[in-house]
Short mmCIF file of C-alpha atoms and ligand atoms in Angstrom, two decimals:
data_model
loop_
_atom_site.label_atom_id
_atom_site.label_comp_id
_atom_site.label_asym_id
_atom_site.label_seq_id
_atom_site.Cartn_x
_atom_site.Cartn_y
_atom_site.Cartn_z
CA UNK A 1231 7.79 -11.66 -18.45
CA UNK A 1232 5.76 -9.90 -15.74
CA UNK A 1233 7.20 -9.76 -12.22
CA UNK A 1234 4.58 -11.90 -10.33
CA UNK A 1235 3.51 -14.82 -8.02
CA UNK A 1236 2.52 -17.62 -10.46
CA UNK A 1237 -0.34 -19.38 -8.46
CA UNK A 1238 -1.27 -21.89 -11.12
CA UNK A 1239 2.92 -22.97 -11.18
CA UNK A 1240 2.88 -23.06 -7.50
CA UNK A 1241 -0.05 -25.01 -7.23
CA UNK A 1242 1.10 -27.68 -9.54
CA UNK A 1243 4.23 -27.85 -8.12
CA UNK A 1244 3.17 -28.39 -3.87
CA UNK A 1245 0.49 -30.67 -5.25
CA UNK A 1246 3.17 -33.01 -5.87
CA UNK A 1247 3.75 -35.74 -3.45
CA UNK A 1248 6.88 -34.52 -1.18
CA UNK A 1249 8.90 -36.85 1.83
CA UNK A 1250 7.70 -35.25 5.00
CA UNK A 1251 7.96 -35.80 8.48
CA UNK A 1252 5.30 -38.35 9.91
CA UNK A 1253 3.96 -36.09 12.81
CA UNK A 1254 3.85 -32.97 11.00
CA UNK A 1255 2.69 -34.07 7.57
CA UNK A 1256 -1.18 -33.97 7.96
CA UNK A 1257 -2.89 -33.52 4.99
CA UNK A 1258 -3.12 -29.35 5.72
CA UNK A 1259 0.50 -29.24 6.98
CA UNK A 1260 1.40 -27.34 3.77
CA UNK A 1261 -1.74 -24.83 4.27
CA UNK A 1262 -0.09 -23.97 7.69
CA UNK A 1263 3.03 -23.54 5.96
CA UNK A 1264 1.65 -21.38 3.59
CA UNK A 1265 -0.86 -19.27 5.82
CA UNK A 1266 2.67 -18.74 8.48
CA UNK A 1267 5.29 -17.67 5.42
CA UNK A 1268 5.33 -16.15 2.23
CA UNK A 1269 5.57 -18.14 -0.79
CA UNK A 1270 6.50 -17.35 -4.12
CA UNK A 1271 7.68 -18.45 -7.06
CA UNK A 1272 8.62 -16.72 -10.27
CA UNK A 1273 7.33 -18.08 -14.05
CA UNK A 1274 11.12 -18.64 -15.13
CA UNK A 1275 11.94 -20.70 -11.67
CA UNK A 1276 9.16 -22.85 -12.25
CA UNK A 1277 10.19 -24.08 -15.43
CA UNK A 1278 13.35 -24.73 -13.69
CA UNK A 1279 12.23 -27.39 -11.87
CA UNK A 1280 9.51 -28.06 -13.84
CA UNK A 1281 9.28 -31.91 -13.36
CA UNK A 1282 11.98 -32.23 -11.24
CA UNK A 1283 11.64 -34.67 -7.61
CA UNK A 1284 11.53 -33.49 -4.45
CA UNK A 1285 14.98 -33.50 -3.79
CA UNK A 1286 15.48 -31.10 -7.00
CA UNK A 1287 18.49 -28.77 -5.74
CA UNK A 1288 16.14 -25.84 -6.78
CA UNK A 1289 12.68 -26.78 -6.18
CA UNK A 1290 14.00 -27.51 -2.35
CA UNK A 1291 15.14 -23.43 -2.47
CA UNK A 1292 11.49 -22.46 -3.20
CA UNK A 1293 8.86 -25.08 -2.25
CA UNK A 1294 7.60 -25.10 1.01
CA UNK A 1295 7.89 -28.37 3.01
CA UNK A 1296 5.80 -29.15 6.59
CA UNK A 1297 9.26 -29.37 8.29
CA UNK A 1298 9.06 -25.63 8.25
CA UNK A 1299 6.60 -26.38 10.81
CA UNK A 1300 8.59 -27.98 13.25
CA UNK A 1301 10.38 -24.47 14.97
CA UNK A 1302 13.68 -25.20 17.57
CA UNK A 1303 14.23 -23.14 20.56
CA UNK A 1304 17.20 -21.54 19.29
CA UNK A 1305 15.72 -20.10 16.23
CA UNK A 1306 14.97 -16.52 16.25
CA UNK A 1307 12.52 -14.18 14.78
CA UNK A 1308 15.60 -11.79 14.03
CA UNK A 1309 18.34 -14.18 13.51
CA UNK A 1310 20.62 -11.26 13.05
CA UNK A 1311 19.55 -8.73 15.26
CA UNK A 1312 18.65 -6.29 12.47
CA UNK A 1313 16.26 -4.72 15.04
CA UNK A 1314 18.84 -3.89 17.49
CA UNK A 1315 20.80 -1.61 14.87
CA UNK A 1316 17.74 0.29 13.22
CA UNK A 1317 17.59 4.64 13.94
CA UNK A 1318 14.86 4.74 11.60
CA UNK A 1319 12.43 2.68 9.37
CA UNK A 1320 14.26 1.38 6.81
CA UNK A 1321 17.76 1.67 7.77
CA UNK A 1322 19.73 -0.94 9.73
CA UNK A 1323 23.38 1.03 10.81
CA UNK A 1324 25.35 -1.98 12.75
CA UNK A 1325 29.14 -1.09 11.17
CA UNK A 1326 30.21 2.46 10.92
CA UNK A 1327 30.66 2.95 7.25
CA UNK A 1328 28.03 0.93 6.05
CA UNK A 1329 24.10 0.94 5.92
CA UNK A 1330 21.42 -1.81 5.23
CA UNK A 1331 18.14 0.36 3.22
CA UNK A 1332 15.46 -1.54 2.25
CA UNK A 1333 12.88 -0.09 0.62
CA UNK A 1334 11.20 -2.62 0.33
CA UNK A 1335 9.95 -5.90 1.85
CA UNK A 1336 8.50 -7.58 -0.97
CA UNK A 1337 10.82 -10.16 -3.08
CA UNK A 1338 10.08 -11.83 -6.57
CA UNK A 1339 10.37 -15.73 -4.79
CA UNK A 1340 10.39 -16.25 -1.38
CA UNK A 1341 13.64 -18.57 -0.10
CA UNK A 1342 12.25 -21.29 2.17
CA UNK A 1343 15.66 -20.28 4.63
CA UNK A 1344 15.47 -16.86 4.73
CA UNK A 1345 16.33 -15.37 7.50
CA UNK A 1346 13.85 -12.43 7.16
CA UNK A 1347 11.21 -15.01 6.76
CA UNK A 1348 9.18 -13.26 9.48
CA UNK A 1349 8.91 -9.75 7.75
CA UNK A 1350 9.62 -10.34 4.19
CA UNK A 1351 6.20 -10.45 1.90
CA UNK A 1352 4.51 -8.13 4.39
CA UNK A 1353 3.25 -4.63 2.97
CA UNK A 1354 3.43 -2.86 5.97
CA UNK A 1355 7.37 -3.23 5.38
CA UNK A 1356 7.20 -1.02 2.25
CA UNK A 1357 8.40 2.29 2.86
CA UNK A 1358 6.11 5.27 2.72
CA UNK A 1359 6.93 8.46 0.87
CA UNK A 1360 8.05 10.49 4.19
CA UNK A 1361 9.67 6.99 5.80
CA UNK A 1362 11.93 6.64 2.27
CA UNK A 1363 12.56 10.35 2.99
CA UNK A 1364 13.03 9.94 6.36
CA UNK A 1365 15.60 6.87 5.44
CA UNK A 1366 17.37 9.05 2.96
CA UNK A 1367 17.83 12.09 5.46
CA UNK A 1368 19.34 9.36 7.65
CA UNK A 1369 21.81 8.64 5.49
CA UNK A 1370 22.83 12.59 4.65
CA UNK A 1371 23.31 13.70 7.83
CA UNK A 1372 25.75 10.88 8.66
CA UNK A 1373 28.80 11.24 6.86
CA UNK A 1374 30.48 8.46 7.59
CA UNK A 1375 28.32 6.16 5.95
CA UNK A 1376 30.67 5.51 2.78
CA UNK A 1377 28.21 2.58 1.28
CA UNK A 1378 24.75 2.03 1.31
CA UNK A 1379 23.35 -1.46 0.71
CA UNK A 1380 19.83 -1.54 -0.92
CA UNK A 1381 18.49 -4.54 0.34
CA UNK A 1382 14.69 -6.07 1.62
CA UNK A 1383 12.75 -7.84 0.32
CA UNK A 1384 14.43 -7.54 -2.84
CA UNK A 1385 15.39 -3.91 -4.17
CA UNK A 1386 15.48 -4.93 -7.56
CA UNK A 1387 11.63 -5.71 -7.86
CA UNK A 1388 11.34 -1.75 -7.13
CA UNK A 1389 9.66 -0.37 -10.53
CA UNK A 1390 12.90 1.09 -12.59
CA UNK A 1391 11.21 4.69 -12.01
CA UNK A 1392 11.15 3.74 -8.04
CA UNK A 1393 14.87 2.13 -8.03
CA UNK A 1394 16.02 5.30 -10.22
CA UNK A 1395 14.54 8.00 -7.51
CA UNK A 1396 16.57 6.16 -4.68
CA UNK A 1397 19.64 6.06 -7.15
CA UNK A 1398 19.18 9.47 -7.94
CA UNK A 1399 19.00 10.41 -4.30
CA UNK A 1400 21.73 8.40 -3.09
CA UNK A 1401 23.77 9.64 -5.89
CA UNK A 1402 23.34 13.47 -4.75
CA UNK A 1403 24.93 12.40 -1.09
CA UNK A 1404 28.32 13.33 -1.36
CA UNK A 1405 30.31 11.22 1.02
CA UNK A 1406 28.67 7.93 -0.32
CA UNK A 1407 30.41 6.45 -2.50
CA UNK A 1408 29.20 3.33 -3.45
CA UNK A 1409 26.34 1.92 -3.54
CA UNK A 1410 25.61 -2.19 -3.69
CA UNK A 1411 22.33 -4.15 -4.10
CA UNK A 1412 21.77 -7.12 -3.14
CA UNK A 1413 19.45 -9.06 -4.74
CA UNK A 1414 17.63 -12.38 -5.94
CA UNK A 1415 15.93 -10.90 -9.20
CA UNK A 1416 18.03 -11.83 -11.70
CA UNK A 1417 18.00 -15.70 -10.91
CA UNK A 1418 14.43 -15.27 -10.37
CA UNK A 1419 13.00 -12.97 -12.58
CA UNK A 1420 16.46 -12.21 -15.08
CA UNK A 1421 14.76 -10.80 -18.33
CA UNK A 1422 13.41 -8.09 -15.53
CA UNK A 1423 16.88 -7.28 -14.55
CA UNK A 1424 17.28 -5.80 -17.83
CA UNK A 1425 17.67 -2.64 -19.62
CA UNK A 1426 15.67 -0.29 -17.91
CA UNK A 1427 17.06 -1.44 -14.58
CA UNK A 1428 20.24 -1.12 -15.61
CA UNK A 1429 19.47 2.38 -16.29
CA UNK A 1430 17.82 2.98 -12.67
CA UNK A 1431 21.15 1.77 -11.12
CA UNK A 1432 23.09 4.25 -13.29
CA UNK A 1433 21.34 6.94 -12.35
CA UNK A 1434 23.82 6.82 -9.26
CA UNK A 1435 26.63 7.57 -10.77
CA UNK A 1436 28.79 6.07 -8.53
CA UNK A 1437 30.16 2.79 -8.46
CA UNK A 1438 27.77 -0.07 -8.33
CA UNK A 1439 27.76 -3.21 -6.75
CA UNK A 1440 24.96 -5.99 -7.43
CA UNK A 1441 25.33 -8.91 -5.25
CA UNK A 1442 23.24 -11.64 -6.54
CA UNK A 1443 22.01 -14.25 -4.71
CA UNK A 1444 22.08 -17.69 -5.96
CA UNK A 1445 22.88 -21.38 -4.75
CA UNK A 1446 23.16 -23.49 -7.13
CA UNK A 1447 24.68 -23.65 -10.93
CA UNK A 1448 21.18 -25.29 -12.41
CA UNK A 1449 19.70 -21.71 -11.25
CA UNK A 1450 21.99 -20.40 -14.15
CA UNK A 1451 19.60 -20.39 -17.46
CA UNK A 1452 19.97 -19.24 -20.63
CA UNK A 1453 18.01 -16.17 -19.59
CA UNK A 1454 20.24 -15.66 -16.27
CA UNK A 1455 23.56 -15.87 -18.59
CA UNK A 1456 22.38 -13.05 -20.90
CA UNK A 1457 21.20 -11.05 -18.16
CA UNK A 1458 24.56 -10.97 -16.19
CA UNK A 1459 26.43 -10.85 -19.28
CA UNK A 1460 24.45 -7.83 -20.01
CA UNK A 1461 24.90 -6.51 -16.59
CA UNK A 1462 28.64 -6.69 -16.69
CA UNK A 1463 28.78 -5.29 -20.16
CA UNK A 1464 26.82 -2.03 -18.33
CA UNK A 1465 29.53 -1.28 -16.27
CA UNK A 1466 27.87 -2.88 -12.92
CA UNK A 1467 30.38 -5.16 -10.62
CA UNK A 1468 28.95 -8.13 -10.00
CA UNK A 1469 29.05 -10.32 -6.99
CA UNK A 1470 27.47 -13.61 -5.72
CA UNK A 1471 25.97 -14.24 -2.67
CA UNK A 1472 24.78 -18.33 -1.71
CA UNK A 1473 23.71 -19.80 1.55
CA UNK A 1474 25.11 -23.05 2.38
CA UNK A 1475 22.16 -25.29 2.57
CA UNK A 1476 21.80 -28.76 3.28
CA UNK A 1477 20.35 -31.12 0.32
CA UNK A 1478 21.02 -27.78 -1.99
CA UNK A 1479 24.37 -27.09 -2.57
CA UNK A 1480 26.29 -28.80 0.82
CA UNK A 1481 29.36 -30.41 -0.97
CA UNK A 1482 32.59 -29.12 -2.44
CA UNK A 1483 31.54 -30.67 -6.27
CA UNK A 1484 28.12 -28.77 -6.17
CA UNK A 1485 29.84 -25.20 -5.24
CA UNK A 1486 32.74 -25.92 -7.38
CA UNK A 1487 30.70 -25.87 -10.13
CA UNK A 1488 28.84 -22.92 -9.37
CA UNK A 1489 31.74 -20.85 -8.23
CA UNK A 1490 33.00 -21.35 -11.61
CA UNK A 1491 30.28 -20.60 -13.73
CA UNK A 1492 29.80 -17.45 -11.77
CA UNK A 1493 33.46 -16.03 -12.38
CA UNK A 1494 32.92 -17.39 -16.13
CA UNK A 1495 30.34 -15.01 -16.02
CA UNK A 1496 32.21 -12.01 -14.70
CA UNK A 1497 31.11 -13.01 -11.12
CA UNK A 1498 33.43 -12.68 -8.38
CA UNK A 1499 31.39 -15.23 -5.81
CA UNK A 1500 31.96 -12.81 -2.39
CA UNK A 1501 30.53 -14.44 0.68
CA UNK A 1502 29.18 -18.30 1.40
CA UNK A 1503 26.37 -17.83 4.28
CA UNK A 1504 26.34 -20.52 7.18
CA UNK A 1505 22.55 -20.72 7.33
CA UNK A 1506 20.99 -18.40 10.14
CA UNK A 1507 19.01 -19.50 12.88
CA UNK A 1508 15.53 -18.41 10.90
CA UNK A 1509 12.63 -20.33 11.89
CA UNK A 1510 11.56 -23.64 10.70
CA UNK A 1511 14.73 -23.76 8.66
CA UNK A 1512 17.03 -26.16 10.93
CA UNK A 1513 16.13 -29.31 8.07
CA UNK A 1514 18.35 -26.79 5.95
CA UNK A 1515 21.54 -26.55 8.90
CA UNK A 1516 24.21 -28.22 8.57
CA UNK A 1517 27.08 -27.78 11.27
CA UNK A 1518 29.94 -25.26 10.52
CA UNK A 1519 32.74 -28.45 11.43
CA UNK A 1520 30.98 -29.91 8.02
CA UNK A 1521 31.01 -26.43 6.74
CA UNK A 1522 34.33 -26.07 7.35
CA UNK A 1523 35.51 -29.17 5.97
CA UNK A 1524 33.68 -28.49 2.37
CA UNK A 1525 35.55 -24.94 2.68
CA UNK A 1526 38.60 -27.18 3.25
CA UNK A 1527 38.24 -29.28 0.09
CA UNK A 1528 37.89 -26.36 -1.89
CA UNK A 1529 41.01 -24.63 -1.09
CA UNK A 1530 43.58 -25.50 -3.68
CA UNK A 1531 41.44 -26.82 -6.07
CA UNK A 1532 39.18 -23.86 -6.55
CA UNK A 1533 40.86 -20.63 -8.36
CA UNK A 1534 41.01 -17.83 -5.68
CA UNK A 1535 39.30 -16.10 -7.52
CA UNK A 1536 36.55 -18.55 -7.16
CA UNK A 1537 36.61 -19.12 -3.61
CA UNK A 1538 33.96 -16.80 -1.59
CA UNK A 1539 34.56 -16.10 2.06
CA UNK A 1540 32.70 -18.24 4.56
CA UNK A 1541 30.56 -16.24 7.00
CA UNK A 1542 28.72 -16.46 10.41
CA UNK A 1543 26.37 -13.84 11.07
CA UNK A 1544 26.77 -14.17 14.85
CA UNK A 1545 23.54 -13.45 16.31
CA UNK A 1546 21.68 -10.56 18.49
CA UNK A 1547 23.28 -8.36 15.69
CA UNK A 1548 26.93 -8.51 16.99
CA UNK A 1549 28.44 -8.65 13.21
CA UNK A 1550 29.36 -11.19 10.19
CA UNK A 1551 32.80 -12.87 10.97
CA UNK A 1552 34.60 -15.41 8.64
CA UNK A 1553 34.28 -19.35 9.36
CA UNK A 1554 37.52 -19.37 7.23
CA UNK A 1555 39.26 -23.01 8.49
CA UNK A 1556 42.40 -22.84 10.52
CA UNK A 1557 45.42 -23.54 9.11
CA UNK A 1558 47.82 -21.79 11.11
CA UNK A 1559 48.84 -23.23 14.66
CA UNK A 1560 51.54 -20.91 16.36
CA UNK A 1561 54.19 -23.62 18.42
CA UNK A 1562 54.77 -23.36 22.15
CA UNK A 1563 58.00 -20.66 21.89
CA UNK A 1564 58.01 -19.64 18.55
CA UNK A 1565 56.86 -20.61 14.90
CA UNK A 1566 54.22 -21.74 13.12
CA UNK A 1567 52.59 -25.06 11.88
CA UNK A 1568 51.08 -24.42 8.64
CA UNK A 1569 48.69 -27.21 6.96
CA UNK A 1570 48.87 -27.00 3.18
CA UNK A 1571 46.08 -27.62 0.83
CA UNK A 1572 46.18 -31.25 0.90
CA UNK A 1573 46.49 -31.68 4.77
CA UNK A 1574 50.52 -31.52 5.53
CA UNK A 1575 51.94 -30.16 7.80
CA UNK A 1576 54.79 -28.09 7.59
CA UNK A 1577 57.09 -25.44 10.25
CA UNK A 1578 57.05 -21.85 9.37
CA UNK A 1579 59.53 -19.69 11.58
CA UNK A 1580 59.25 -16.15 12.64
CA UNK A 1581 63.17 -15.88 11.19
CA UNK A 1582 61.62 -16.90 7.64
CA UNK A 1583 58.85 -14.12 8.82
CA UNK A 1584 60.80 -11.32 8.99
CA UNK A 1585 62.84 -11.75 6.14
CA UNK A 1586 60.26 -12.70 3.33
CA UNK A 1587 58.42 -10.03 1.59
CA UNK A 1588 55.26 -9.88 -0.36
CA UNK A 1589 56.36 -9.60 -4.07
C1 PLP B 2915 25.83 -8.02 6.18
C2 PLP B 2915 25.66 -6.66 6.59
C3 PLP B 2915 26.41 -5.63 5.99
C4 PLP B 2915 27.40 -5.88 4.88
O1 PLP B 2915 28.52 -6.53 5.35
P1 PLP B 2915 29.76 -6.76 4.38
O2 PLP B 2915 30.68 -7.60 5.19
O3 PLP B 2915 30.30 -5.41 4.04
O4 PLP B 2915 29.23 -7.45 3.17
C5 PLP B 2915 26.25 -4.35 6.45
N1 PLP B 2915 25.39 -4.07 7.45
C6 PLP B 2915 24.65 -5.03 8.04
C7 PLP B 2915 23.73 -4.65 9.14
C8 PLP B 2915 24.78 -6.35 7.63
O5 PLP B 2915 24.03 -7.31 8.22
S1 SF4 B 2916 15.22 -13.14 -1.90
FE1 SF4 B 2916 16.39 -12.74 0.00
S2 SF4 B 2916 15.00 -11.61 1.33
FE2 SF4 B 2916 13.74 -12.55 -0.28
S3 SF4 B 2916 13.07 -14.52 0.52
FE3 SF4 B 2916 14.98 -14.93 -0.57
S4 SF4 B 2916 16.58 -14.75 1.01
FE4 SF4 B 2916 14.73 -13.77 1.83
#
């Protein structure tokens, strides 16, 4: 299947009738919606939710709604204050031995939450020749950059010749060692995340990391299986990436079952995203107290290895921190109270501190 934006599937599916807000909801509120943000959809993702309602767990990831319209005064047009942290074109530098490069700012579908909404789907973020150059000479003169992260857009919808000059490149920089991508491609796209790709990302020859982003367990076809299994099976460590999103995936039965497909598909789910403060997105927020409390109903009844870390991006650029409930209290004068996994309570001393170890 060719990478590409399936007008005629797109058209079908926004010409459906969809629950809207009564102010916004004009008869060209979609056009506006449309005409502000990119949209795209890929063959294989609409046949997932070909037919589905508009409250299809998938469709709502990819269909664009008029309440994108309605913009708060809190959202920003750099949610994460990628800006702030860029030396060059390309690169975004915020911890000290890790980079952001994204080559490009093109992705196969565009996410209605995204928090790069503004820039993503533009050409004019596609690096040149000399600003890739100039991005890769960023990157070799700092040696303390141990990982790079290829991110965008989405890396992955780089031709394999494109992907496997960058790999190439990165792999001839001594002090990086590995080198992650993050990327939506094979939910969207998976038979393109296939053999030949694999073979771009090898050209490394360092560790790899793909990070693939996905919400929901329905987004996990036939086609996605044999495409991770495949993955896996060519030596590349997978990880998962999903955005908490309200009416998607906001409830501890809905990420249960994801989590666990994921790790049954050599997966290791790594971070769950609080939703940024992207534009026209806030119909998608939920609060991080309810966030919290699904992360609290998982605990215990998920696997660990099944449980991803809950993260804040804290905006202006100032870092990712984990939304990870409490369940440690220290007491006034010494000790702990420690809630279990089903809510009690219980006293932990310092003296039982210092004389257990970690076996
Ligand atoms: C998210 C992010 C990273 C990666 O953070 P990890 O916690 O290592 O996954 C690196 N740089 C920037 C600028 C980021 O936003
Ligand atoms: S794939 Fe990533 S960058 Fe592209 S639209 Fe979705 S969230 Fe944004």
């Amino acid at each position: 299947m060719t990478l590409r934006f399936s007008k005629q599937n797109l058209e079908n599916i926004t010409a459906a009738p969809r629950a809207s807000t009564p102010e916004d909801a004009g008869e060209n509120g979609l056009g506006i919606v449309t005409r502000r943000y990119a949209v795209g959809i890929t063959d294989h993702l609409a046949e997932v939710i070909d037919g589905a309602g508009p409250d299809d767990p998938v469709a709502l990831q990819y269909v664009p709604q008029v309440q994108e319209l309605k913009i708060l005064p809190e959202e920003l047009v750099d949610p994460i204050g990628d800006e702030a942290h860029s030396p060059v074109k390309g690169i975004v530098h915020r911890y000290p031995d890790r980079v952001l490069f994204s080559p490009i700012s093109i992705c196969a579908v565009y996410c209605r939450y995204c928090f790069r909404r503004e820039k993503v789907g533009k050409p004019e973020g596609v690096l040149k020749t000399a600003e890739r150059k100039a991005a890769l000479d960023y990157i070799r003169t700092h040696p303390e950059i141990w990982e790079v992260i290829l991110t965008g857009g989405d890396p992955l919808v780089l031709s394999p010749r494109q992907l496997g000059e960058i790999m190439k490149a990165l792999g001839e920089i001594e002090h990086v060692k590995i080198v992650r991508i993050h990327s939506r491609l094979p939910v969207a796209d998976p038979v393109r995340a296939g053999e030949d790709m694999i073979a771009a990302m090898k050209k490394a020859g360092k560790a790899v990391y793909l990070a693939v982003h996905i919400n929901h367990e329905r987004e996990i076809t036939d086609e996605v299986r044999t495409a991770l299994l495949r993955l896996h099976g060519a030596g590349i460590n997978l990880l998962s990436q999903s955005v908490l999103l309200r009416g998607v995936n906001d409830n501890a039965d809905t990420l249960a079952a994801l989590f666990r497909a994921l790790v049954g598909l050599n997966v290791k789910p790594y971070y769950l995203h609080h939703p940024d403060l992207a534009p026209g997105t806030s119909h998608f927020r939920l609060s991080i107290a309810e966030g919290q409390e699904i992360m609290r109903a998982l605990l215990g009844r998920l696997s660990g290895i099944a449980l991803p870390t809950y993260m804040l991006d804290i905006p202006g650029g100032m870092g990712k921190i984990p939304l990870t409930p409490s369940y440690i209290e220290p007491f006034e004068g010494g000790g702990y109270s420690a809630r279990d996994y089903k809510g009690r309570t219980h006293v932990y001393t310092p003296q039982i501190e210092k004389v257990r170890g970690h076996g």
